[in-house]
XYZ file of C-alpha atoms in Angstrom:
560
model
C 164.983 -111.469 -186.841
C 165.276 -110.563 -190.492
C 161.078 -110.004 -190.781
C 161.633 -108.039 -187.282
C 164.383 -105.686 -189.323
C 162.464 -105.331 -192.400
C 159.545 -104.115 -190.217
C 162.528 -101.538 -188.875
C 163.417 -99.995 -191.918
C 159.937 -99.964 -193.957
C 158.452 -98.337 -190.537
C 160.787 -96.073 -188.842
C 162.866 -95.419 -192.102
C 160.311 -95.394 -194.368
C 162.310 -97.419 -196.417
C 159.727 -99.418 -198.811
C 162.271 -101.642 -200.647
C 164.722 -104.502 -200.331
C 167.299 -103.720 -198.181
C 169.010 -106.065 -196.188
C 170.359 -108.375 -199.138
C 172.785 -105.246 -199.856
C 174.283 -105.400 -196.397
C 175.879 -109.086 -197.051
C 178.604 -108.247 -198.750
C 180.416 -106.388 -196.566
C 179.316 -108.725 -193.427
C 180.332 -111.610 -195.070
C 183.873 -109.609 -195.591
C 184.321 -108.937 -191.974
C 183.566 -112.612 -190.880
C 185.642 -114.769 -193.664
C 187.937 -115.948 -191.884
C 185.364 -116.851 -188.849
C 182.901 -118.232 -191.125
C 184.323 -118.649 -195.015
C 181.567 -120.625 -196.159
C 179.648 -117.235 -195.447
C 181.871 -115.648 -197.723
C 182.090 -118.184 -200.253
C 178.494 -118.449 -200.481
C 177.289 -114.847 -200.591
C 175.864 -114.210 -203.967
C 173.853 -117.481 -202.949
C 172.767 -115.846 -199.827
C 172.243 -112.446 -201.194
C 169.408 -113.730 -203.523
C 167.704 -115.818 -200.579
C 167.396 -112.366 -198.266
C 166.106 -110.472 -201.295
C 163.981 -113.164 -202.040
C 162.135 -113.520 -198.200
C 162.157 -109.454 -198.139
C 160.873 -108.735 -201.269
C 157.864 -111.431 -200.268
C 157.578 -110.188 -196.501
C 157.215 -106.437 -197.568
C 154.706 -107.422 -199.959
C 152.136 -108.832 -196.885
C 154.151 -106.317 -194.790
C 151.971 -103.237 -196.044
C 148.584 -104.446 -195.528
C 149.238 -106.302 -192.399
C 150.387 -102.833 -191.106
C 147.082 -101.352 -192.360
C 145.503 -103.944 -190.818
C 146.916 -103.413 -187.548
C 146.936 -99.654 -187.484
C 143.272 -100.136 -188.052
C 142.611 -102.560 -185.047
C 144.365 -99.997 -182.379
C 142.458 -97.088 -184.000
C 139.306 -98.679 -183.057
C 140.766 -99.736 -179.610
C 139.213 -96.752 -176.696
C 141.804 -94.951 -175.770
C 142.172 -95.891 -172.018
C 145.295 -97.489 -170.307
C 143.610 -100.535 -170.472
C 143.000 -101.289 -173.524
C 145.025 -104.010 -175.486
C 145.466 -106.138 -178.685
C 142.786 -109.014 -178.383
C 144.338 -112.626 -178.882
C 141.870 -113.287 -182.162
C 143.358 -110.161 -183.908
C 146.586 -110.868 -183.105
C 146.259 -114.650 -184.345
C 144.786 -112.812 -187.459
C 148.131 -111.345 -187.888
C 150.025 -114.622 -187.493
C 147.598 -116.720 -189.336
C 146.911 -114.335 -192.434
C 149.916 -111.474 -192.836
C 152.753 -113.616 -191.376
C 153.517 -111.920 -188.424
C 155.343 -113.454 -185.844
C 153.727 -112.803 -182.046
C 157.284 -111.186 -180.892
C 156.898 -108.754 -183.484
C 153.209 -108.230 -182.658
C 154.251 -107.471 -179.021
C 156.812 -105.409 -180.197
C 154.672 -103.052 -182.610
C 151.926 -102.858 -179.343
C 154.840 -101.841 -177.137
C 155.120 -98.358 -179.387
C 151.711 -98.050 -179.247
C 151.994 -98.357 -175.085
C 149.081 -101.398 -175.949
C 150.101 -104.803 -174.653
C 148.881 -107.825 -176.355
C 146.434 -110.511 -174.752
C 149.201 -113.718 -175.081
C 146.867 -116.215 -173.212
C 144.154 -115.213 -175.999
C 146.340 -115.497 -178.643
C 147.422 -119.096 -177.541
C 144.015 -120.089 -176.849
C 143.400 -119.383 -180.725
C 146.384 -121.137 -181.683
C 145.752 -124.803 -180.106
C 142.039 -124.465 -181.245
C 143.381 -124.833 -184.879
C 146.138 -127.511 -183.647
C 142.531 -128.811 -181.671
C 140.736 -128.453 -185.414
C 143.684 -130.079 -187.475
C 144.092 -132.852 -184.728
C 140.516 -133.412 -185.077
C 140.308 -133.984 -188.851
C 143.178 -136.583 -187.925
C 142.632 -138.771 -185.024
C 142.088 -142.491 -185.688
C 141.104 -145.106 -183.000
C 142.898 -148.385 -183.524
C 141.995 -151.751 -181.643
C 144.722 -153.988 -180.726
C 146.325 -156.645 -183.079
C 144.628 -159.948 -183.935
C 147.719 -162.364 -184.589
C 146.911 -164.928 -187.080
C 149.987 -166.588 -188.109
C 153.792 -166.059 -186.617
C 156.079 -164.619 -188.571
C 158.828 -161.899 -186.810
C 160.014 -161.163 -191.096
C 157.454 -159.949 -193.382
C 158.787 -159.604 -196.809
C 158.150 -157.032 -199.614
C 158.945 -158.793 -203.220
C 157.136 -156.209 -205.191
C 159.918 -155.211 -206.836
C 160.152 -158.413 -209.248
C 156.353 -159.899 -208.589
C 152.907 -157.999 -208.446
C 151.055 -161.232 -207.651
C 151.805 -163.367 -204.991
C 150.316 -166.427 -202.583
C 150.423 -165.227 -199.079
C 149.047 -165.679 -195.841
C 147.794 -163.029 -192.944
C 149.715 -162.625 -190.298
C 147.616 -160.045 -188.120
C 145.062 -157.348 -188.513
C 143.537 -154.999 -186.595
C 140.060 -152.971 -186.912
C 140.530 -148.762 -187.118
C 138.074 -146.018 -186.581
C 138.048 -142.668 -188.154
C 135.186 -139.797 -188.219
C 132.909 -143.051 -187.603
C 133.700 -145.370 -190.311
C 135.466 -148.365 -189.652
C 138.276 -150.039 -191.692
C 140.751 -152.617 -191.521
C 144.822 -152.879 -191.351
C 145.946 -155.982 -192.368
C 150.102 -157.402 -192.400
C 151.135 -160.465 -194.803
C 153.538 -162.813 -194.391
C 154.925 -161.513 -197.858
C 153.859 -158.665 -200.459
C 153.997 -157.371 -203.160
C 152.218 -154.031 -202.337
C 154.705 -151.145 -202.343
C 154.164 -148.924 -198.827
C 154.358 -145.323 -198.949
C 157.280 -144.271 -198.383
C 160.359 -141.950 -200.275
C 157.823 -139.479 -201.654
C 156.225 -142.989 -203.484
C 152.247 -142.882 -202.365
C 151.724 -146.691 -201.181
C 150.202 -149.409 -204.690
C 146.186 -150.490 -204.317
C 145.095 -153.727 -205.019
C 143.525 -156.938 -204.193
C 143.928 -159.292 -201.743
C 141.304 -162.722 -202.934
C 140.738 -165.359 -200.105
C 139.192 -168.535 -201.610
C 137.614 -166.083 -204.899
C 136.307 -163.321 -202.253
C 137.938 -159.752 -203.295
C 138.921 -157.538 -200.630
C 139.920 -153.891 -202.259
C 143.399 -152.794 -200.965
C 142.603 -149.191 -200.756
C 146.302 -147.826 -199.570
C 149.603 -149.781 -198.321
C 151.868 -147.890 -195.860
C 154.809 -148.671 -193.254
C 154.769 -148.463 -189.635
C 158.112 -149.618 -188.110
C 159.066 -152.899 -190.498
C 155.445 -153.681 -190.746
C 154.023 -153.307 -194.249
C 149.929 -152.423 -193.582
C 147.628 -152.839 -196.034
C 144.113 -150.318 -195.852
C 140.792 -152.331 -196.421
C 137.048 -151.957 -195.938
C 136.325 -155.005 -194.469
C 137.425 -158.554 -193.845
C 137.013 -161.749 -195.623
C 134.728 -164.301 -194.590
C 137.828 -166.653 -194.328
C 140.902 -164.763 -192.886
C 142.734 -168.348 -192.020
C 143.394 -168.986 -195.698
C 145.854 -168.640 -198.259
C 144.918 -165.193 -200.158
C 146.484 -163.906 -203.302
C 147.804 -160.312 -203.169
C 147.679 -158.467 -206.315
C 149.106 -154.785 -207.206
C 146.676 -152.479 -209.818
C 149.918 -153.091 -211.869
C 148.835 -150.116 -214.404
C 148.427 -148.081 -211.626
C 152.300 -148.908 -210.092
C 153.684 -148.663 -213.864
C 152.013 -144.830 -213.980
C 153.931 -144.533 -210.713
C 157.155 -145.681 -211.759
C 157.043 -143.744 -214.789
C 156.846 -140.594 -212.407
C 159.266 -142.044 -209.962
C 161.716 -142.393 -212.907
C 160.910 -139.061 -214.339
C 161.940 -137.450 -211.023
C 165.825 -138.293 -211.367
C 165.872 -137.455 -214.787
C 164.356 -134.271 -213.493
C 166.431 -133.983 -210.872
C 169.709 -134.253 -212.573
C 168.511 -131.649 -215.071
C 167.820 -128.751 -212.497
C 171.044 -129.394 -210.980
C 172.878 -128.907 -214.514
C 170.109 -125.973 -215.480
C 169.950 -124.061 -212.566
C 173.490 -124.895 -210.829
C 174.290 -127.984 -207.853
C 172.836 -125.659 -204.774
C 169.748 -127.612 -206.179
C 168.561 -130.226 -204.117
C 165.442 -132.001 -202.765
C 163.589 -131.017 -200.067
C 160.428 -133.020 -200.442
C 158.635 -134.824 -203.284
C 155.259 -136.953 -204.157
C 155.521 -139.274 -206.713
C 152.016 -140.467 -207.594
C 150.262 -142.157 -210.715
C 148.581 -139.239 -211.112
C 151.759 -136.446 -211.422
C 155.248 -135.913 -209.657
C 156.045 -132.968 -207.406
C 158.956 -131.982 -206.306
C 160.240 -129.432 -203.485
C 164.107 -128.321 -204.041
C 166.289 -125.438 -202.903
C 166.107 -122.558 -205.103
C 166.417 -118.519 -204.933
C 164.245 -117.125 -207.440
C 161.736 -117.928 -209.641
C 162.815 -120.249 -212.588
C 162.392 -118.407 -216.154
C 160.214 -119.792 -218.965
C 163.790 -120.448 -220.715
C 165.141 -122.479 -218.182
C 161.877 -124.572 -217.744
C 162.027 -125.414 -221.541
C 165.550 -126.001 -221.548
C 165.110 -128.811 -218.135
C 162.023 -130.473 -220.296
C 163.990 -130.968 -223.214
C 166.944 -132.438 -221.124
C 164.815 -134.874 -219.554
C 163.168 -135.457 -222.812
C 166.246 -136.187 -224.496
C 167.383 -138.930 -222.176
C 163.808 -140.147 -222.704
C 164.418 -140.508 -226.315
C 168.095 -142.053 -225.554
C 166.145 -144.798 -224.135
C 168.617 -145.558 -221.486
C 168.478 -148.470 -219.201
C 167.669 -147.641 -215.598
C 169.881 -150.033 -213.608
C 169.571 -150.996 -210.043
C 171.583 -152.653 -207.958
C 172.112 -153.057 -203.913
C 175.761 -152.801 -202.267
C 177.099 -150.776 -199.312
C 176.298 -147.059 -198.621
C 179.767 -145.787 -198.509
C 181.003 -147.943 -201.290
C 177.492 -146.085 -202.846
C 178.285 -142.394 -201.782
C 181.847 -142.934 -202.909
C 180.624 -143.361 -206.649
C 178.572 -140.370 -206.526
C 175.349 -141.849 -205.960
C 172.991 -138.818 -204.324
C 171.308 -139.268 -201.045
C 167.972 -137.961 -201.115
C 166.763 -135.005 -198.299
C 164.801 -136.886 -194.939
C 165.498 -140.507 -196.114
C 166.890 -142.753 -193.532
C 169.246 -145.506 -195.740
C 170.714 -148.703 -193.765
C 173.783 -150.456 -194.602
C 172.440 -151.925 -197.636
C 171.351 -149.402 -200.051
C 169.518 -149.401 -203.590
C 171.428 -147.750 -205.952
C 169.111 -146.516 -208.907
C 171.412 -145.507 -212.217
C 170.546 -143.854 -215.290
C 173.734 -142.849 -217.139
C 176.706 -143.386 -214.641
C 177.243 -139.652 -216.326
C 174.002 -138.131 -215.486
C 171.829 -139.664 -212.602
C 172.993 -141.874 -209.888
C 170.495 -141.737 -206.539
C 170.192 -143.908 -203.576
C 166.517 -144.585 -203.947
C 163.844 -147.434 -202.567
C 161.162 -146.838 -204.952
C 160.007 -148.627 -207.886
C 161.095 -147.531 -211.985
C 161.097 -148.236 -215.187
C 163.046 -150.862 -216.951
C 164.590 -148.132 -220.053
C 163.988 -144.092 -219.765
C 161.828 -144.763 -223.540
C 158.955 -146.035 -221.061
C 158.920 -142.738 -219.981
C 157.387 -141.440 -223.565
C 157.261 -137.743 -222.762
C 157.945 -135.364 -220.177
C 156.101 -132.098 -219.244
C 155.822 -129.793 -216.354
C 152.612 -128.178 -215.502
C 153.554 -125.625 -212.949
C 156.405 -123.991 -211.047
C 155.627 -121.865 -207.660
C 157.147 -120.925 -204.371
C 156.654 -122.582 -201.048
C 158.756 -120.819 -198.907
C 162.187 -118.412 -198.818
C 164.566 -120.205 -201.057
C 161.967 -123.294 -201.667
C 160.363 -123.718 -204.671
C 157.782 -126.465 -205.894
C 157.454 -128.074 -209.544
C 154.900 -130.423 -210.468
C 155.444 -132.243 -213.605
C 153.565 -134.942 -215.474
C 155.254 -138.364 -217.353
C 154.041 -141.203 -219.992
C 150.229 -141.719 -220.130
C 149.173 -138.696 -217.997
C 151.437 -136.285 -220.295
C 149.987 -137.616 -222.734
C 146.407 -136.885 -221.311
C 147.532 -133.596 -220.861
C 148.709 -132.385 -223.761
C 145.858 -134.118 -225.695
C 143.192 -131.821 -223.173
C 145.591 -128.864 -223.591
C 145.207 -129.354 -227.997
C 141.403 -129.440 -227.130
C 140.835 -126.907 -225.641
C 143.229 -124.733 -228.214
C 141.287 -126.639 -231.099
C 137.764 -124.932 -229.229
C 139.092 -121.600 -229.235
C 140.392 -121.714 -232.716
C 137.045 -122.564 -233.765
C 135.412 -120.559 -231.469
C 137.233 -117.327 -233.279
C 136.682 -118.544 -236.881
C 140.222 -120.006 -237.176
C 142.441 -117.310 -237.305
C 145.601 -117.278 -239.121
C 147.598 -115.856 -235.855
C 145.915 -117.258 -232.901
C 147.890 -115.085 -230.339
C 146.783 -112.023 -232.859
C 143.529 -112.585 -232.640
C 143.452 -113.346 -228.625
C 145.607 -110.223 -227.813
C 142.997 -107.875 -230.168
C 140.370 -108.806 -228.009
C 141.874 -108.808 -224.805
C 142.088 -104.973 -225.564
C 139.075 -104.212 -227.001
C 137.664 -106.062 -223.720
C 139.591 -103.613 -221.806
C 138.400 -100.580 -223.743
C 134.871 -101.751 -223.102
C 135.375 -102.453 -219.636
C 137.522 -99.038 -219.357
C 133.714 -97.156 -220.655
C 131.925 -99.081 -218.665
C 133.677 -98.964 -215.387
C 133.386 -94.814 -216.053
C 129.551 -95.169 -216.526
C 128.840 -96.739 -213.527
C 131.022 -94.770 -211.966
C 129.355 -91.879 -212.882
C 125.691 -93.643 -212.184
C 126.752 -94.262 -208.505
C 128.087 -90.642 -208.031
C 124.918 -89.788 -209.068
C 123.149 -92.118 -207.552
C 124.946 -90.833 -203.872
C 124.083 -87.142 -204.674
C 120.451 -87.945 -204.799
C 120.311 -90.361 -201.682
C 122.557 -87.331 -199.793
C 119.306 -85.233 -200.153
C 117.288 -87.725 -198.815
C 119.398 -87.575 -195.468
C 117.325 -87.900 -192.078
C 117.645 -86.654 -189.146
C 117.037 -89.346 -186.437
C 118.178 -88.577 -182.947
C 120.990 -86.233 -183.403
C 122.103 -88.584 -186.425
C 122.147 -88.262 -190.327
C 120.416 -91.403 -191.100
C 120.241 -92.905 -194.926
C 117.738 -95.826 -195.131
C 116.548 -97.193 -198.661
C 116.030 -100.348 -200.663
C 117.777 -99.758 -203.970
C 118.266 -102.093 -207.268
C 121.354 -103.156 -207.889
C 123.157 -105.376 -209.802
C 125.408 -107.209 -206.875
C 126.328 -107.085 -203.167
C 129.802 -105.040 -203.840
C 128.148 -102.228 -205.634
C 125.542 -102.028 -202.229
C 128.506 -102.039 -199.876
C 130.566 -99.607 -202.398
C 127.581 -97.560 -202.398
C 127.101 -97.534 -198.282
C 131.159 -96.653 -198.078
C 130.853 -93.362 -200.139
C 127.685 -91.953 -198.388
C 129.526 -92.775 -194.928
C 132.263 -90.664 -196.573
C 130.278 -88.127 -197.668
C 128.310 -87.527 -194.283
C 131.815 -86.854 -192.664
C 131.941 -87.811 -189.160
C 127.931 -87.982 -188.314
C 126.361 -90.301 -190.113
C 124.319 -93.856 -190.235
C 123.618 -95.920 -193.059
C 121.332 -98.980 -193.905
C 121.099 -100.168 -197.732
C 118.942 -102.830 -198.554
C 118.528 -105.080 -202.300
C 116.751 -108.028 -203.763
C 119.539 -109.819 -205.847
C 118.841 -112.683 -207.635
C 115.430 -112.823 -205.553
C 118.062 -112.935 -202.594
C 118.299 -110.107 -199.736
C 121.161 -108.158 -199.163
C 121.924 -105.792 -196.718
C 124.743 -103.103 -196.081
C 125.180 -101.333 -192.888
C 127.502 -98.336 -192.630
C 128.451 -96.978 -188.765
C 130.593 -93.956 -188.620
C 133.827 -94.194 -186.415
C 132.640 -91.399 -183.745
C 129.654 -93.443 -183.278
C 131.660 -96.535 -182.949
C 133.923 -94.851 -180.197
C 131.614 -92.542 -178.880
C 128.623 -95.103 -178.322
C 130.362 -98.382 -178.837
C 128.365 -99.663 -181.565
C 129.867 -102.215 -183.709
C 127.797 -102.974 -187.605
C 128.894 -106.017 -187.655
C 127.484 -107.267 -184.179
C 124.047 -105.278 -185.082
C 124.378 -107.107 -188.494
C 124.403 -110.745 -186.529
C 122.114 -109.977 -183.890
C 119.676 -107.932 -185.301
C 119.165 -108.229 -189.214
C 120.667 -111.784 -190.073
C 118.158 -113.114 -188.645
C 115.060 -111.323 -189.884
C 116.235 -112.204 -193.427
C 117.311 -116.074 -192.505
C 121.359 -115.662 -192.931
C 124.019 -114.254 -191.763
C 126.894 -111.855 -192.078
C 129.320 -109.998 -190.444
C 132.322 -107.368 -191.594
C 134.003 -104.523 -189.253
C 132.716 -102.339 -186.763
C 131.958 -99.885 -189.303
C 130.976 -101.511 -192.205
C 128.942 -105.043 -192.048
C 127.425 -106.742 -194.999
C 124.321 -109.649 -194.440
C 122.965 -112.208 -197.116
C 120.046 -114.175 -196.696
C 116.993 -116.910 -198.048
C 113.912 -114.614 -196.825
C 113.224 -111.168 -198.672
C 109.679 -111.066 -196.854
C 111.185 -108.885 -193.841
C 113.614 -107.041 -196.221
C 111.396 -103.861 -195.743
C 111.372 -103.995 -192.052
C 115.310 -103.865 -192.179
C 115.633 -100.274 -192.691
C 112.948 -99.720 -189.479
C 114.932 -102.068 -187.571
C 117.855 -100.119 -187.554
C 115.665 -96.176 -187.193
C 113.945 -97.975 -184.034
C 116.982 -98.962 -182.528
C 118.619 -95.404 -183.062
């Protein structure tokens, strides 16, 4: 409704700026005392509506363009309508919603072709499903056992037994799913990716390549089975990998609790991955966080790192939990029974199933790497803890160190870097105005070499040039300049590679429904072994054969 409304105003209005965000304040008024938490809320609210307008005008201008230009090159008959793939186009890349696709073709008197349009949406569900399907046989039981247990949390090496397994199939390779009577093997779960391992029957290694949970089951991902599946087998946890893990895990809450006291307590999760490799984290948030407020959440966390403060853990009842403050984390599901992870009664206390560290000091150091949007009022931080911070900043000193050498060692590094950054734009400033001024002349002199071929201005040469953009720039400004009658076919060896531009004005197009990009597949990819495509009047083609590049240009002449 609120994209539908912003479409309103920037269309009929031709209002181009926030402008529903300023309305709240006096709706809110009028419903307090139906909805107060409206009212109580609506600076809050106010910055999420500017927030998803200011983003949805932004693809809001060119999806318009893009539109406009699909029913200008519709014929102008009663029949005519919005094809399904361009409207999916709309949804897919500009954000458009098919209501408000239906809507725009309803002022145009255009409908739009619905059955198309869902067609192209369940052949990317088809695609995604695809990439995703996995075959899996029937369990083999082994042993009974209606309990398997999970004691990773105080062992990583354990003697066990199988219980079942089953074989799985996936894009053709086949793999294994095995359950243990007990484990130590963390399962995915909580945002926590699942631990790797071993599993040794009798001294034969079998890699535990991921762990996850289905139901109460904890499944461990293998290869292949052991040549003795009846026997006692040892499960062991890459333990370096689960301490890299727990490190992040731990750095989470600390991270956690400091956004809430940076940014305000409207902060909370709304997704996270806590890997050995980083820690991201999805939380509720208006606007872009400032560099200031980033530096002052690292050097909270950091400080509790340096406090060294025991991370204490302890199970008891989930009310008795919530009543003490303890934070339940966005799409967990928490029984009776709850872990109760607490670092400073004063600063983090989360109900939380993953595994930490013993004191925040393990931690080492704290950074975070990046900080983007993922939606209205969603934003996304990844962040880095212990040995992979200190990875990072050791690669980041590197590649400072290479620079600094590279420039002779300047006294002021951001000096130096910010004096050539503008004398790289002067130069590129000159040169962007020669070749400008090359290509102007280099259109004046093609313009007199204009044929007439069947009633048409036709332009057909094989130029040098230094890329494909400059031969497609080129083909746009002679279309332009043979206003409303023209044909053009450019043709280049780059990088002992053929490229080809083809140039179709819009009369033609309507007049004689001919579409460049169709003649581009159809009838020049081919001659030059590749393929292309672009709009009906203006198609580009790359290929691997520059043998038939000369016949391109008669191609095109014999077919006019």
């Amino acid at each position: 409704i609120l994209r539908r409304a912003a479409r309103y105003y920037f269309s009929n209005l031709n209002y181009k700026e926030p402008l529903l965000y300023k309305l709240v304040p006096v709706v809110s008024n009028q419903f307090k005392d139906v909805f107060p938490e409206v009212y109580s809320q609506k600076d809050f609210i106010i910055k999420i509506i500017r927030e998803e307008e200011d983003s949805f005008l932004k693809t809001l201008d060119n999806g318009l363009k893009r539109l406009n230009a699909i029913i200008k090159l519709l014929p102008d008959n009663p029949e005519s309508f919005i094809e399904g793939k361009d409207a999916f186009e709309l949804y897919d890349t500009y954000g458009f919603p098919i209501d408000l696709i239906i809507l725009i073709g309803k002022e145009h008197n255009l409908k739009v072709d619905e059955e198309g349009f869902e067609k192209e949406m369940q052949k990317q569900k088809n695609r995604s499903r695809a990439a995703s399907i996995i075959d899996t046989e029937d369990w083999i039981n082994i042993n009974e056992n209606n309990s398997p247990k999970f004691v990773g949390y105080n062992s990583s090496e354990i003697e066990s037994k199988i219980l079942k397994y089953r074989k799985t199939k996936s894009q053709g390779k086949e793999s294994y799913q095995i359950v243990l009577e007990k484990t130590p093997f963390y399962a995915e779960s909580g945002g926590q990716v699942g631990d790797t391992g071993v599993l040794i029957f009798d001294g034969e290694k079998i890699p535990v390549v991921n762990t996850k949970k289905e139901n109460d089951l904890i499944i461990h991902f293998t290869e292949k089975l052991p040549a003795n599946i009846d026997g006692n087998v040892v499960a062991k946890i890459d333990i370096d990998r689960r301490k890299r893990i727990a490190v992040h895990h731990s750095a989470t809450h600390l991270m956690h609790a400091a956004l809430r006291k940076v940014l305000g307590n409207h902060v909370s999760q709304k997704g996270s991955l806590v890997s050995n490799e980083y820690l991201r984290f999805d939380f509720s948030h208006f606007a872009k966080i400032t560099d200031e407020d980033i530096k002052k959440i690292e050097s909270l966390v950091n400080e509790k790192i340096r406090e060294n403060i025991p991370v204490v853990i302890k199970e008891t009842q989930k009310e008795e939990a919530l009543a003490t403050g303890a934070m339940a984390l966005f799409g967990e599901k928490y029984g009776d029974t709850v872990r109760v992870v607490t670092i400073d009664p004063a600063y983090s206390i989360e109900l939380c199933g993953g595994t930490h560290v013993g004191n925040t000091g393990e931690l080492g150091f704290f950074k975070i790497t990046s900080e983007t949007a993922v939606g209205a009022g969603l934003r996304r931080i990844e962040a880095l803890s212990g040995k992979a911070a200190e990875e990072y900043i050791q690669n980041e000193f590197d590649i400072i160190r290479v620079i600094r050498d590279s420039l002779k060692n300047p006294k002021d590094l951001n000096k130096t870097i910010d004096n050539l950054l503008s004398e790289n734009g002067e130069l590129k400033k000159q040169l962007d105005k020669a070749e400008a001024s090359q290509l102007a002349s280099l259109v004046e002199n093609l313009l007199k070499q204009t044929e007439t071929v069947g009633h048409v201005n036709f332009i057909g040469k094989q130029l040098e040039v230094k890329n494909a953009d400059t031969l497609k720039k080129l083909c746009f400004e002679l279309l332009n300049k043979l206003k409303g009658s023209g044909i053009v076919i450019l043709t280049s060896l780059i990088d002992n590679k053929p490229f080809v531009a083809l140039g179709i004005d819009e009369t033609f197009v309507k007049s004689k429904g001919l579409d460049a990009s169709k003649i581009i597949k159809e009838n020049i990819a081919p001659l030059i072994k590749g393929g292309g495509g672009g709009q009906k009047t203006l198609a580009t083609a790359g290929g691997q054969d520059s043998s038939k590049l000369g016949e391109v240009i008669e191609k095109i002449k014999s077919m006019l």
